Structures are given as C-alpha cells and as structure tokens.
Tab-separated table of C-alpha atoms and ligand atoms in Angstrom:
chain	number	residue	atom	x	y	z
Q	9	UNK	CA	3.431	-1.247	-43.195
Q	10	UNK	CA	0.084	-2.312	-42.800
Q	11	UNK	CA	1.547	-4.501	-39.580
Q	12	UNK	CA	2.756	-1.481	-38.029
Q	13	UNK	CA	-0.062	0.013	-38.221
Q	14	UNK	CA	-2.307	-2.667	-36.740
Q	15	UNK	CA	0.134	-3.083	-34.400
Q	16	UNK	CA	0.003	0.751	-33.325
Q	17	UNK	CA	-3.421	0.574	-33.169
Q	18	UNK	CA	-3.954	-1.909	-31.121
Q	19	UNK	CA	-0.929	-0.493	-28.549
Q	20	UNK	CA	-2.994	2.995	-28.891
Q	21	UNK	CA	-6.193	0.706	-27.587
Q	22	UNK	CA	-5.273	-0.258	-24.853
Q	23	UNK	CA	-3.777	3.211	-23.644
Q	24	UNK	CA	-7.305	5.171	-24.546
Q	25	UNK	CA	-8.840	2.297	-22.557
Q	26	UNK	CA	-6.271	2.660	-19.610
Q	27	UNK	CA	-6.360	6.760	-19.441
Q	28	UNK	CA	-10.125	6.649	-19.360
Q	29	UNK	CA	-10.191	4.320	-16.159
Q	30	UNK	CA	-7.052	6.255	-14.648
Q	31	UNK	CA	-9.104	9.042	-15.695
Q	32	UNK	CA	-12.189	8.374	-13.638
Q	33	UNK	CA	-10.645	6.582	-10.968
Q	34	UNK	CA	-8.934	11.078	-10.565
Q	35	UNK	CA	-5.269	9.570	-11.353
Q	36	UNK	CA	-5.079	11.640	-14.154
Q	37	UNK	CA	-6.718	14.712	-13.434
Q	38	UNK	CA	-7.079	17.895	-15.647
Q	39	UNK	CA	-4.541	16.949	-18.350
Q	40	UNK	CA	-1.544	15.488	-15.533
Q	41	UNK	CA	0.079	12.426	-16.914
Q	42	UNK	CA	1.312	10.210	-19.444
Q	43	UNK	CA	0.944	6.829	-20.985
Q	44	UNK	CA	3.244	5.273	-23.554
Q	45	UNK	CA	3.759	1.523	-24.670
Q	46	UNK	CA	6.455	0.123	-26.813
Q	47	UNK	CA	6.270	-0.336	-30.517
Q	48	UNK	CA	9.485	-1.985	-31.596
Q	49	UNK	CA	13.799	-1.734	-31.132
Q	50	UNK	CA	13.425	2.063	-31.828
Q	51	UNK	CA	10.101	3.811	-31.081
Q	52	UNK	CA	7.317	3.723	-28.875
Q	53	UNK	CA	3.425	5.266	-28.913
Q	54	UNK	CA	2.603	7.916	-26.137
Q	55	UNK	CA	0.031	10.517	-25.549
Q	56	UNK	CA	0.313	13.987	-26.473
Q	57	UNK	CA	1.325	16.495	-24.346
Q	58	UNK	CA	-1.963	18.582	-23.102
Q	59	UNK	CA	-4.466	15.899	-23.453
Q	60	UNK	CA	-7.096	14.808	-21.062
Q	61	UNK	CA	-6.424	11.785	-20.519
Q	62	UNK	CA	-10.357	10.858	-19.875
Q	63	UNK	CA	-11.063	11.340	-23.402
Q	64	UNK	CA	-8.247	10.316	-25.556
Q	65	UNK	CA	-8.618	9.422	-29.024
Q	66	UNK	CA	-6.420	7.783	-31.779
Q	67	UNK	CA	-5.423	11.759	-32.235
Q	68	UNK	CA	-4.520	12.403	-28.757
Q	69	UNK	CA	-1.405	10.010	-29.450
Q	70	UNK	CA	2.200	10.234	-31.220
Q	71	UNK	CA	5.016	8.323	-32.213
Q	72	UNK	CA	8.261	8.964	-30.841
Q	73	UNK	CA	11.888	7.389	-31.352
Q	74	UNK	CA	14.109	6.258	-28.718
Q	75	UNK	CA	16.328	9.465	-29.372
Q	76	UNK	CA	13.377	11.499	-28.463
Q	77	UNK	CA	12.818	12.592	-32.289
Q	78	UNK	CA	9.062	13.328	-32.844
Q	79	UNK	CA	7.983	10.869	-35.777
Q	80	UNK	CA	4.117	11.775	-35.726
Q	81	UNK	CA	4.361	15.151	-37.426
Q	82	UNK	CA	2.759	18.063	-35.774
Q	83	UNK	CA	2.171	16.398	-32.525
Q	84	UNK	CA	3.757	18.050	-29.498
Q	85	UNK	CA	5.643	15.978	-26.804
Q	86	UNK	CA	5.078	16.295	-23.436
Q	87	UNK	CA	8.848	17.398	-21.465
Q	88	UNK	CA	8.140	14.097	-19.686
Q	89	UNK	CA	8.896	11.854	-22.581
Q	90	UNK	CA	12.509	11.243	-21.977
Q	91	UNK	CA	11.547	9.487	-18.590
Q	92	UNK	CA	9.963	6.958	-20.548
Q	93	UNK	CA	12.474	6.902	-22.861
Q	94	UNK	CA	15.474	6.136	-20.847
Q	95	UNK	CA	12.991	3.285	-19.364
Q	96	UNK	CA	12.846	1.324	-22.711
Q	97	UNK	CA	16.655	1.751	-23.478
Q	98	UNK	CA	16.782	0.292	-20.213
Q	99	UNK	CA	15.640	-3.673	-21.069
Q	100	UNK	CA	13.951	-4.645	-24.279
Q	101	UNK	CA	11.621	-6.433	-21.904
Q	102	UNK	CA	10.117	-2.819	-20.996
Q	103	UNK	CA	6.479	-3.119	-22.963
Q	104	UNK	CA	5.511	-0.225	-21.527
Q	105	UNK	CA	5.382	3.275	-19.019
Q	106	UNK	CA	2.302	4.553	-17.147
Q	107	UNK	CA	3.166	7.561	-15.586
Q	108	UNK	CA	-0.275	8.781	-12.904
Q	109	UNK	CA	-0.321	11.957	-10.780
Q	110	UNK	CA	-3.102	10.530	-8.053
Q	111	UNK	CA	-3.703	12.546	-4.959
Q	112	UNK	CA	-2.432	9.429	-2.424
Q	113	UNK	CA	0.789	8.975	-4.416
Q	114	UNK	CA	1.324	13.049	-4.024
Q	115	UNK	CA	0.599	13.222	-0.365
Q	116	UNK	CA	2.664	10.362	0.304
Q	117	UNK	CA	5.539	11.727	-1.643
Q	118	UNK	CA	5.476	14.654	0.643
Q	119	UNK	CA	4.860	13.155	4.086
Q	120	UNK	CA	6.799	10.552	4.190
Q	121	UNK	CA	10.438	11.372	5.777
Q	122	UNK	CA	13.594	10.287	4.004
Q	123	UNK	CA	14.008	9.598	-0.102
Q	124	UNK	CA	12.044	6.280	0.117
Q	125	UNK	CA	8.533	5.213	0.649
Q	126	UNK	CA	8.226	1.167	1.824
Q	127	UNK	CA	5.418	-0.556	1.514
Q	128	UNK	CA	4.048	-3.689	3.732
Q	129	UNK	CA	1.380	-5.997	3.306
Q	130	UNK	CA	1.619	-6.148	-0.598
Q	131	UNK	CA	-0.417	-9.250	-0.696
Q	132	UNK	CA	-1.916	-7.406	-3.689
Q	133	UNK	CA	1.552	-7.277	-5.723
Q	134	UNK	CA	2.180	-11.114	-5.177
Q	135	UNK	CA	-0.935	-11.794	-8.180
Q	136	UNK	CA	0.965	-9.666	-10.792
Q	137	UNK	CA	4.215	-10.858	-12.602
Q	138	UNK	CA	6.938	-8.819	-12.433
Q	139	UNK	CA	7.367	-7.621	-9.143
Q	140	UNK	CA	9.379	-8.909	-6.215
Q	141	UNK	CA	7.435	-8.182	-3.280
Q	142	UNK	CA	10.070	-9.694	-0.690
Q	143	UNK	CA	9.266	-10.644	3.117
Q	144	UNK	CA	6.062	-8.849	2.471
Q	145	UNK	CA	7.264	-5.647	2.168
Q	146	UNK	CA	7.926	-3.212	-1.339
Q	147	UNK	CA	10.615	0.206	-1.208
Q	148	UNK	CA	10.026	2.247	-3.664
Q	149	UNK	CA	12.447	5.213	-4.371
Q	150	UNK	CA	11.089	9.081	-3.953
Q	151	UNK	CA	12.996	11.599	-6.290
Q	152	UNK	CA	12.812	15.388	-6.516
Q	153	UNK	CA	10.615	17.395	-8.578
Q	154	UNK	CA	13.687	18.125	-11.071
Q	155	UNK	CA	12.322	20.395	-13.668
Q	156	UNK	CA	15.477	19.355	-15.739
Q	157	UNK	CA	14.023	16.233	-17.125
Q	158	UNK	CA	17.538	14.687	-18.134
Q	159	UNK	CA	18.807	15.034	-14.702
Q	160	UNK	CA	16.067	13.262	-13.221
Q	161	UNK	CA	16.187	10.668	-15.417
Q	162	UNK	CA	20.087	10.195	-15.085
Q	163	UNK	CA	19.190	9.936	-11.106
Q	164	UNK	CA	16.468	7.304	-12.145
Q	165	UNK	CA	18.555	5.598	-14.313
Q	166	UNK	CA	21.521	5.193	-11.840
Q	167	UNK	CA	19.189	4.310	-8.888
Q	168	UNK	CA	18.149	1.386	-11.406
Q	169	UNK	CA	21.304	0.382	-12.256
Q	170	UNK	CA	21.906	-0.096	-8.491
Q	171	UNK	CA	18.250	-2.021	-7.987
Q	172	UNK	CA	17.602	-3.465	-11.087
Q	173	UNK	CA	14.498	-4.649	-9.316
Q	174	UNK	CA	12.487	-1.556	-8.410
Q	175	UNK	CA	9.252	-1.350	-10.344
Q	176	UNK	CA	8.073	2.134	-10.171
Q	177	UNK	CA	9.126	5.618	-8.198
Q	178	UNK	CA	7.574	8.321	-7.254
Q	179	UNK	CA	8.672	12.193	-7.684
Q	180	UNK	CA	8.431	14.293	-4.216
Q	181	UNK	CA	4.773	15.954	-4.616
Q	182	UNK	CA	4.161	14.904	-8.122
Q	183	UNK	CA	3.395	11.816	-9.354
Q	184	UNK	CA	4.108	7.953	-9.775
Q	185	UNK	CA	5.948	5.944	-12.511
Q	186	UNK	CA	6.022	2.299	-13.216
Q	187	UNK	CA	5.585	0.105	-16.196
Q	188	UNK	CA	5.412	-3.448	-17.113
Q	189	UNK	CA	6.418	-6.162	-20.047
Q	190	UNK	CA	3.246	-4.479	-22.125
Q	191	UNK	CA	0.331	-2.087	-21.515
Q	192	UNK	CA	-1.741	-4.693	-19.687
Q	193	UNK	CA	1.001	-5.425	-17.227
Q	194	UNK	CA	1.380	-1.540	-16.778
Q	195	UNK	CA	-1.787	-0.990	-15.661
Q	196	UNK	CA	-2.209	-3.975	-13.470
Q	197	UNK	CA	0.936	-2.470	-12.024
Q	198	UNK	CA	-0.906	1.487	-11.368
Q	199	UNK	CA	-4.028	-0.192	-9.948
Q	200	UNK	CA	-2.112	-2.514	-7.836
Q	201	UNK	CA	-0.064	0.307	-6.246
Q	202	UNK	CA	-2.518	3.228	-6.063
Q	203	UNK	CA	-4.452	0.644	-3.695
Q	204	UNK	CA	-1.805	0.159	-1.274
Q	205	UNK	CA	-1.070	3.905	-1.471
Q	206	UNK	CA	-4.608	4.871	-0.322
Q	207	UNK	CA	-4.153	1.749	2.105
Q	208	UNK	CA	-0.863	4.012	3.604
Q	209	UNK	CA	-2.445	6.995	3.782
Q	210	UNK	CA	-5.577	5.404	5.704
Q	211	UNK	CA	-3.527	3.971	7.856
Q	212	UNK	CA	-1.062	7.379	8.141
Q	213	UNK	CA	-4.183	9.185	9.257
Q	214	UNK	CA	-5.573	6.732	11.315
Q	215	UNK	CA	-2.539	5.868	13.380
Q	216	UNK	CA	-0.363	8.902	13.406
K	23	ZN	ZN1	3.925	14.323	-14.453
C-alpha cells in the first residue's frame, strides 16, 4: 500500500509540475484540459474535472479505473476521461495522456482544409523517443468536436488501429492529444508539437 501511494505521488508530481508550465505557457487556459499518467494494469491518476490547471494540487487529482469507475471518492471526472482511457487499453507501453487546448493547435484545427494536419521540418521531433518523424515530415489526424465522447474515441481508436504510429490528434477547433511511455515523455511530446504548431501558423500567416 504504502508503494502505491509513493508511486501515486510521485505520478501526481510530475502532472502539477506539467499543468503549471502548460498553464503559463496559455495551453491550458481557464480550466480547458486534462492530464493523466498511468498507475498500473488497471487504473491511472488524472486531474479533476473543473480545475485550473495552473494551480493544481495533490487535491485537484483522482484515481480512475480502466472501466472508467471513479476510485477517488467524491472527485468528479471530467467527460473527457474515456479518451484517455481507451489510450491505455490501447498498449501497456502508454505511460501517459496530456490532453492541451492551446490557441495555435485550435486555429490550425480550423484552417487547415481536409481531416489531417501534416507537419514538415520536425527537426524538433527527431530528439524525443517515440515518434517517427519520416522524410521530415509528421500527419497528424484532425477529428470532429463529437460531444459523444465514446464515439470519438471509437473514431480515434480505429484511426489507430489503422496507424499504429500516430502520436497525437487534434479535435476540429478544440484541442490536442498525445501522450508518451510516462509523464516526462508526454510533455516533451506537448512542447515539442505546440512549437511546430506556432511555427505553421507563422508561416500560414506569413505566406498565405
Ligand atoms: Zn478538451
């Protein structure tokens, strides 16, 4: 017991530490958002729904199960939970989901024509483990702002089970998902791709 719950705290560390940089860096604004990370087979740690993600404390934070059953009592979920869910029933080698609503990553999901945003000169991706970034050049997916949570995850699931490779999506005029092997991964991952999202929407302006 006492391993679980060093081991929880130390997962719940490192997602206060990440929501206060997403935070201030405005890719969690207001209370938009979620982080979660992995704790074992069967449940994970994520933040509560409602919280600002710029001041999170141990309390801002529940546990969960894979089935969605709320093991933190009194804690509400957020109706985004079950997209990070399905993400950890997905591999076992799924640490954990970061889930940012940044004001690049919402513009592009709107401008850009077509169900797909792609992504050139990743140079910063090649440093990180994880993701391919082949012939210098990233796609990832753009899905619709379901408001029936299970239906966008079955459409997120079955795009993954057709590119077992993509490592993050965004939702049309929402947000941005991705996730790593464990929290630190995660957030290399957000940082990594929020750059080259400000770099496309630079360049969008720039050369129309
Ligand atoms: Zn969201």
């Amino acid at each position: 017991m006492e391993e679980t719950h060093e081991h929880l705290g130390a997962r719940a560390a490192q997602l206060i530490s990440a929501g206060s940089f997403f935070y201030h860096r405005g890719w969690m604004p207001a209370t938009a958002g979620g982080l979660s990370a992995r704790l074992d087979d069967h449940r994970m740690v994520i933040t509560e729904s409602g919280r600002n993600k710029g001041e999170l404390g141990h309390d801002g934070l529940m546990m969960v199960d894979l089935d969605g059953n709320v093991l933190s009592p009194g804690k509400q979920p957020s109706a985004e939970t079950f997209l990070h869910i399905i993400l950890y029933r997905r591999s076992p080698r799924i640490g954990a989901v970061m889930h940012t609503h940044s004001v690049s990553a919402t513009v592009l999901s709107r401008i850009v024509e077509g169900a797909e945003l792609t992504l050139t000169d990743c140079e910063v991706l090649r440093t990180l483990p994880g993701i391919a970034c082949r012939d210098a050049s990233i796609t990832l997916p753009i899905f619709g702002n379901d408001q029936d949570i299970p239906q966008l995850a079955a459409q997120v699931d079955d795009h993954m089970n057709r590119h077992p490779d993509t490592p993050g999506y965004l939702i049309e005029g929402h947000g941005f998902y991705t996730w790593g092997r464990d929290a630190a991964e995660a957030r290399h991952h957000v940082e990594a791709f929020e750059f080259l999202f400000d770099c496309e929407l630079q360049l969008r302006r720039l050369k129309p």
